[in-house]
């Protein structure tokens, strides 16, 4: 029989009475949280890896074909359209970028993998990368390239180690022989395993079907004392409607939106989160329902003594809250460790984020309290006359 005014909350006394059941519940919720953390973490890693090249671009405004919604299938436009920018006050410089995917031949086992190739003007580089500037003169020679050390080295070959033994390192991309003359760091993505940076001239040799006048991205650098919003509005008024003029936030958001809603990737991961949520809800419901069933005579006695349904429901809600907290902690710790392992294997930017942790914690509370609400239906049926 329960004490009416225990020093320890009634909900905790009930949960801790059967330790094995409590541990099973905690393990189940932790597993559900891990599933949600896994799906959200990998999804966010996809988004972050796809927009990481954008954040390293050296500019304030970006001109892109209106039909382009992601980097993997970016559409070209004529370089001639950039001439309309000439003379706009506040524009410091305009540079171009070529982007395409190439078939990379692993120099160690000759296997083929997809990589991104970025063609830049060595005299006016599109990227703001610390390792790039000292190596720009190397790229001025034809058929020279820089290799991304943060790519998937097992699949692409251990180029950094090979480069220490032989510099330049002769490799093949698109069945064309080039020389790796240095390294930089950008990171792999879901759509390609690595990256190369070449001069625009070398890029056009790797992709002979491309025309020099057809560029993929125009990058506008704005004077420090000028208004980016004002220049953006002016460019939109001057340039043809088939070109988008985007700031960095809009540019990255467009890429993320494509992967979130324009492809099957986003909905797939969201479905995984929903499955994790349902798994946890079922586990919590079974635990709380069993607890209510086992203690139904005690609950009926409390009702006979005058305790209202609201008081007893409060006990169930407290149990759900306790399970949510106790289950979230190991789920959070397990997921944090998994993120470190996942990043070391895939080189994707996977890390625990505060916003994600809060999201999963809120979902855990909703999951547990929702399951508790269903278990309350059994509690409301606790009639002292029926039991005794």
GROMACS .gro file of N, CA and C in nm, residues 245-346:
model
  306
  245UNK      N    1   1.998   3.641  -5.848
  245UNK     CA    2   2.101   3.714  -5.773
  245UNK      C    3   2.075   3.686  -5.626
  246UNK      N    4   2.162   3.606  -5.565
  246UNK     CA    5   2.139   3.557  -5.429
  246UNK      C    6   2.251   3.598  -5.336
  247UNK      N    7   2.215   3.629  -5.212
  247UNK     CA    8   2.319   3.644  -5.110
  247UNK      C    9   2.354   3.505  -5.058
  248UNK      N   10   2.451   3.497  -4.968
  248UNK     CA   11   2.498   3.365  -4.923
  248UNK      C   12   2.388   3.287  -4.853
  249UNK      N   13   2.309   3.354  -4.770
  249UNK     CA   14   2.201   3.285  -4.698
  249UNK      C   15   2.099   3.227  -4.795
  250UNK      N   16   2.062   3.304  -4.896
  250UNK     CA   17   1.965   3.257  -4.995
  250UNK      C   18   2.023   3.144  -5.080
  251UNK      N   19   2.152   3.157  -5.110
  251UNK     CA   20   2.219   3.057  -5.193
  251UNK      C   21   2.224   2.921  -5.124
  252UNK      N   22   2.266   2.920  -4.999
  252UNK     CA   23   2.273   2.794  -4.924
  252UNK      C   24   2.134   2.738  -4.894
  253UNK      N   25   2.038   2.828  -4.868
  253UNK     CA   26   1.901   2.783  -4.840
  253UNK      C   27   1.840   2.715  -4.961
  254UNK      N   28   1.874   2.763  -5.079
  254UNK     CA   29   1.822   2.703  -5.202
  254UNK      C   30   1.874   2.560  -5.218
  255UNK      N   31   2.001   2.541  -5.188
  255UNK     CA   32   2.059   2.406  -5.196
  255UNK      C   33   1.996   2.313  -5.092
  256UNK      N   34   1.984   2.363  -4.969
  256UNK     CA   35   1.926   2.281  -4.862
  256UNK      C   36   1.780   2.246  -4.893
  257UNK      N   37   1.707   2.341  -4.948
  257UNK     CA   38   1.565   2.317  -4.980
  257UNK      C   39   1.551   2.207  -5.084
  258UNK      N   40   1.644   2.202  -5.178
  258UNK     CA   41   1.637   2.097  -5.280
  258UNK      C   42   1.650   1.959  -5.215
  259UNK      N   43   1.749   1.943  -5.129
  259UNK     CA   44   1.771   1.812  -5.067
  259UNK      C   45   1.662   1.779  -4.965
  260UNK      N   46   1.601   1.882  -4.907
  260UNK     CA   47   1.497   1.858  -4.806
  260UNK      C   48   1.364   1.822  -4.868
  261UNK      N   49   1.330   1.886  -4.980
  261UNK     CA   50   1.197   1.867  -5.039
  261UNK      C   51   1.198   1.827  -5.186
  262UNK      N   52   1.306   1.858  -5.257
  262UNK     CA   53   1.310   1.831  -5.400
  262UNK      C   54   1.367   1.696  -5.437
  263UNK      N   55   1.415   1.623  -5.338
  263UNK     CA   56   1.470   1.490  -5.362
  263UNK      C   57   1.410   1.393  -5.261
  264UNK      N   58   1.441   1.266  -5.278
  264UNK     CA   59   1.387   1.165  -5.187
  264UNK      C   60   1.467   1.158  -5.056
  265UNK      N   61   1.580   1.228  -5.050
  265UNK     CA   62   1.667   1.216  -4.933
  265UNK      C   63   1.600   1.271  -4.807
  266UNK      N   64   1.548   1.394  -4.815
  266UNK     CA   65   1.488   1.458  -4.698
  266UNK      C   66   1.371   1.378  -4.642
  267UNK      N   67   1.270   1.345  -4.724
  267UNK     CA   68   1.157   1.266  -4.673
  267UNK      C   69   1.198   1.130  -4.617
  268UNK      N   70   1.302   1.069  -4.675
  268UNK     CA   71   1.348   0.939  -4.626
  268UNK      C   72   1.399   0.949  -4.483
  269UNK      N   73   1.482   1.049  -4.457
  269UNK     CA   74   1.533   1.067  -4.321
  269UNK      C   75   1.422   1.109  -4.225
  270UNK      N   76   1.330   1.191  -4.271
  270UNK     CA   77   1.217   1.230  -4.184
  270UNK      C   78   1.132   1.109  -4.147
  271UNK      N   79   1.116   1.017  -4.243
  271UNK     CA   80   1.043   0.894  -4.213
  271UNK      C   81   1.117   0.813  -4.107
  272UNK      N   82   1.249   0.811  -4.114
  272UNK     CA   83   1.328   0.741  -4.013
  272UNK      C   84   1.307   0.800  -3.875
  273UNK      N   85   1.297   0.933  -3.867
  273UNK     CA   86   1.271   0.999  -3.739
  273UNK      C   87   1.134   0.957  -3.686
  274UNK      N   88   1.035   0.953  -3.775
  274UNK     CA   89   0.900   0.914  -3.735
  274UNK      C   90   0.897   0.770  -3.684
  275UNK      N   91   0.973   0.682  -3.748
  275UNK     CA   92   0.978   0.543  -3.704
  275UNK      C   93   1.040   0.532  -3.565
  276UNK      N   94   1.149   0.606  -3.542
  276UNK     CA   95   1.210   0.608  -3.409
  276UNK      C   96   1.113   0.659  -3.304
  277UNK      N   97   1.038   0.761  -3.339
  277UNK     CA   98   0.939   0.817  -3.248
  277UNK      C   99   0.833   0.713  -3.213
  278UNK      N  100   0.783   0.643  -3.313
  278UNK     CA  101   0.679   0.542  -3.289
  278UNK      C  102   0.733   0.425  -3.206
  279UNK      N  103   0.856   0.384  -3.234
  279UNK     CA  104   0.916   0.275  -3.156
  279UNK      C  105   0.921   0.312  -3.008
  280UNK      N  106   0.967   0.433  -2.980
  280UNK     CA  107   0.973   0.478  -2.841
  280UNK      C  108   0.836   0.489  -2.778
  281UNK      N  109   0.738   0.539  -2.853
  281UNK     CA  110   0.603   0.555  -2.800
  281UNK      C  111   0.543   0.420  -2.762
  282UNK      N  112   0.564   0.318  -2.847
  282UNK     CA  113   0.510   0.185  -2.818
  282UNK      C  114   0.574   0.128  -2.692
  283UNK      N  115   0.705   0.145  -2.679
  283UNK     CA  116   0.775   0.092  -2.561
  283UNK      C  117   0.725   0.159  -2.434
  284UNK      N  118   0.714   0.292  -2.437
  284UNK     CA  119   0.668   0.364  -2.318
  284UNK      C  120   0.524   0.326  -2.284
  285UNK      N  121   0.440   0.314  -2.387
  285UNK     CA  122   0.301   0.277  -2.362
  285UNK      C  123   0.293   0.141  -2.295
  286UNK      N  124   0.371   0.046  -2.343
  286UNK     CA  125   0.366  -0.087  -2.284
  286UNK      C  126   0.412  -0.086  -2.139
  287UNK      N  127   0.516  -0.009  -2.110
  287UNK     CA  128   0.567  -0.001  -1.973
  287UNK      C  129   0.463   0.063  -1.881
  288UNK      N  130   0.408   0.177  -1.924
  288UNK     CA  131   0.312   0.248  -1.838
  288UNK      C  132   0.181   0.171  -1.825
  289UNK      N  133   0.138   0.108  -1.933
  289UNK     CA  134   0.014   0.031  -1.927
  289UNK      C  135   0.030  -0.087  -1.830
  290UNK      N  136   0.146  -0.152  -1.838
  290UNK     CA  137   0.171  -0.263  -1.745
  290UNK      C  138   0.178  -0.214  -1.601
  291UNK      N  139   0.237  -0.097  -1.582
  291UNK     CA  140   0.248  -0.042  -1.447
  291UNK      C  141   0.109  -0.010  -1.391
  292UNK      N  142   0.025   0.051  -1.473
  292UNK     CA  143  -0.110   0.083  -1.427
  292UNK      C  144  -0.188  -0.045  -1.397
  293UNK      N  145  -0.174  -0.145  -1.484
  293UNK     CA  146  -0.247  -0.271  -1.463
  293UNK      C  147  -0.203  -0.340  -1.334
  294UNK      N  148  -0.071  -0.339  -1.308
  294UNK     CA  149  -0.019  -0.405  -1.189
  294UNK      C  150  -0.063  -0.337  -1.060
  295UNK      N  151  -0.083  -0.206  -1.068
  295UNK     CA  152  -0.118  -0.130  -0.947
  295UNK      C  153  -0.262  -0.082  -0.948
  296UNK      N  154  -0.344  -0.144  -1.030
  296UNK     CA  155  -0.482  -0.099  -1.041
  296UNK      C  156  -0.556  -0.105  -0.906
  297UNK      N  157  -0.539  -0.208  -0.822
  297UNK     CA  158  -0.606  -0.207  -0.692
  297UNK      C  159  -0.565  -0.089  -0.604
  298UNK      N  160  -0.436  -0.057  -0.608
  298UNK     CA  161  -0.389   0.057  -0.528
  298UNK      C  162  -0.449   0.189  -0.578
  299UNK      N  163  -0.455   0.202  -0.712
  299UNK     CA  164  -0.516   0.323  -0.768
  299UNK      C  165  -0.665   0.330  -0.730
  300UNK      N  166  -0.732   0.216  -0.735
  300UNK     CA  167  -0.874   0.214  -0.701
  300UNK      C  168  -0.894   0.252  -0.554
  301UNK      N  169  -0.803   0.206  -0.468
  301UNK     CA  170  -0.811   0.241  -0.325
  301UNK      C  171  -0.795   0.391  -0.307
  302UNK      N  172  -0.699   0.451  -0.379
  302UNK     CA  173  -0.680   0.596  -0.368
  302UNK      C  174  -0.804   0.671  -0.415
  303UNK      N  175  -0.868   0.620  -0.521
  303UNK     CA  176  -0.990   0.685  -0.568
  303UNK      C  177  -1.101   0.672  -0.463
  304UNK      N  178  -1.107   0.556  -0.396
  304UNK     CA  179  -1.208   0.537  -0.291
  304UNK      C  180  -1.184   0.630  -0.173
  305UNK      N  181  -1.058   0.667  -0.150
  305UNK     CA  182  -1.023   0.756  -0.040
  305UNK      C  183  -1.044   0.903  -0.077
  306UNK      N  184  -1.085   0.928  -0.200
  306UNK     CA  185  -1.117   1.064  -0.238
  306UNK      C  186  -1.020   1.130  -0.335
  307UNK      N  187  -0.915   1.061  -0.375
  307UNK     CA  188  -0.822   1.121  -0.471
  307UNK      C  189  -0.888   1.125  -0.608
  308UNK      N  190  -0.876   1.236  -0.673
  308UNK     CA  191  -0.941   1.256  -0.803
  308UNK      C  192  -0.862   1.190  -0.916
  309UNK      N  193  -0.929   1.177  -1.030
  309UNK     CA  194  -0.860   1.125  -1.149
  309UNK      C  195  -0.744   1.215  -1.189
  310UNK      N  196  -0.761   1.345  -1.169
  310UNK     CA  197  -0.655   1.440  -1.208
  310UNK      C  198  -0.527   1.412  -1.130
  311UNK      N  199  -0.541   1.381  -1.000
  311UNK     CA  200  -0.423   1.350  -0.918
  311UNK      C  201  -0.355   1.224  -0.971
  312UNK      N  202  -0.433   1.121  -0.999
  312UNK     CA  203  -0.376   0.995  -1.045
  312UNK      C  204  -0.316   1.009  -1.185
  313UNK      N  205  -0.383   1.087  -1.267
  313UNK     CA  206  -0.328   1.113  -1.401
  313UNK      C  207  -0.195   1.186  -1.390
  314UNK      N  208  -0.187   1.276  -1.291
  314UNK     CA  209  -0.061   1.347  -1.268
  314UNK      C  210   0.052   1.253  -1.235
  315UNK      N  211   0.022   1.144  -1.163
  315UNK     CA  212   0.124   1.044  -1.132
  315UNK      C  213   0.176   0.980  -1.260
  316UNK      N  214   0.087   0.945  -1.352
  316UNK     CA  215   0.127   0.883  -1.479
  316UNK      C  216   0.210   0.980  -1.562
  317UNK      N  217   0.169   1.108  -1.563
  317UNK     CA  218   0.245   1.208  -1.638
  317UNK      C  219   0.385   1.223  -1.581
  318UNK      N  220   0.396   1.219  -1.447
  318UNK     CA  221   0.528   1.226  -1.385
  318UNK      C  222   0.613   1.105  -1.424
  319UNK      N  223   0.553   0.988  -1.428
  319UNK     CA  224   0.627   0.869  -1.470
  319UNK      C  225   0.677   0.885  -1.614
  320UNK      N  226   0.591   0.938  -1.700
  320UNK     CA  227   0.630   0.959  -1.839
  320UNK      C  228   0.745   1.059  -1.847
  321UNK      N  229   0.738   1.164  -1.764
  321UNK     CA  230   0.843   1.266  -1.763
  321UNK      C  231   0.975   1.205  -1.716
  322UNK      N  232   0.969   1.124  -1.611
  322UNK     CA  233   1.090   1.059  -1.559
  322UNK      C  234   1.152   0.968  -1.665
  323UNK      N  235   1.069   0.890  -1.732
  323UNK     CA  236   1.120   0.802  -1.836
  323UNK      C  237   1.184   0.882  -1.950
  324UNK      N  238   1.123   0.995  -1.985
  324UNK     CA  239   1.177   1.077  -2.093
  324UNK      C  240   1.318   1.126  -2.060
  325UNK      N  241   1.336   1.176  -1.939
  325UNK     CA  242   1.467   1.229  -1.898
  325UNK      C  243   1.570   1.118  -1.888
  326UNK      N  244   1.534   1.009  -1.820
  326UNK     CA  245   1.628   0.900  -1.799
  326UNK      C  246   1.664   0.831  -1.931
  327UNK      N  247   1.571   0.827  -2.025
  327UNK     CA  248   1.599   0.765  -2.155
  327UNK      C  249   1.678   0.856  -2.247
  328UNK      N  250   1.656   0.987  -2.234
  328UNK     CA  251   1.723   1.080  -2.323
  328UNK      C  252   1.873   1.086  -2.296
  329UNK      N  253   1.914   1.081  -2.170
  329UNK     CA  254   2.055   1.098  -2.134
  329UNK      C  255   2.144   0.994  -2.202
  330UNK      N  256   2.117   0.863  -2.185
  330UNK     CA  257   2.203   0.766  -2.256
  330UNK      C  258   2.189   0.774  -2.408
  331UNK      N  259   2.069   0.808  -2.456
  331UNK     CA  260   2.052   0.824  -2.600
  331UNK      C  261   2.137   0.936  -2.655
  332UNK      N  262   2.144   1.046  -2.580
  332UNK     CA  263   2.225   1.161  -2.620
  332UNK      C  264   2.374   1.125  -2.620
  333UNK      N  265   2.420   1.059  -2.514
  333UNK     CA  266   2.561   1.024  -2.503
  333UNK      C  267   2.601   0.923  -2.611
  334UNK      N  268   2.517   0.824  -2.634
  334UNK     CA  269   2.545   0.725  -2.738
  334UNK      C  270   2.552   0.789  -2.876
  335UNK      N  271   2.461   0.880  -2.902
  335UNK     CA  272   2.457   0.946  -3.033
  335UNK      C  273   2.577   1.037  -3.053
  336UNK      N  274   2.620   1.106  -2.947
  336UNK     CA  275   2.737   1.193  -2.957
  336UNK      C  276   2.860   1.113  -2.994
  337UNK      N  277   2.877   0.996  -2.930
  337UNK     CA  278   2.989   0.910  -2.965
  337UNK      C  279   2.979   0.857  -3.106
  338UNK      N  280   2.858   0.825  -3.148
  338UNK     CA  281   2.839   0.774  -3.284
  338UNK      C  282   2.872   0.881  -3.387
  339UNK      N  283   2.836   1.007  -3.359
  339UNK     CA  284   2.867   1.115  -3.453
  339UNK      C  285   3.018   1.126  -3.476
  340UNK      N  286   3.095   1.113  -3.369
  340UNK     CA  287   3.242   1.120  -3.382
  340UNK      C  288   3.292   1.007  -3.471
  341UNK      N  289   3.241   0.886  -3.446
  341UNK     CA  290   3.281   0.770  -3.526
  341UNK      C  291   3.238   0.788  -3.672
  342UNK      N  292   3.115   0.832  -3.693
  342UNK     CA  293   3.061   0.847  -3.829
  342UNK      C  294   3.143   0.948  -3.909
  343UNK      N  295   3.181   1.058  -3.846
  343UNK     CA  296   3.260   1.160  -3.915
  343UNK      C  297   3.399   1.108  -3.948
  344UNK      N  298   3.458   1.028  -3.860
  344UNK     CA  299   3.592   0.975  -3.886
  344UNK      C  300   3.591   0.877  -4.004
  345UNK      N  301   3.478   0.812  -4.027
  345UNK     CA  302   3.467   0.713  -4.135
  345UNK      C  303   3.427   0.778  -4.267
  346UNK      N  304   3.331   0.869  -4.262
  346UNK     CA  305   3.275   0.927  -4.385
  346UNK      C  306   3.331   1.064  -4.420
   0.00000   0.00000   0.00000
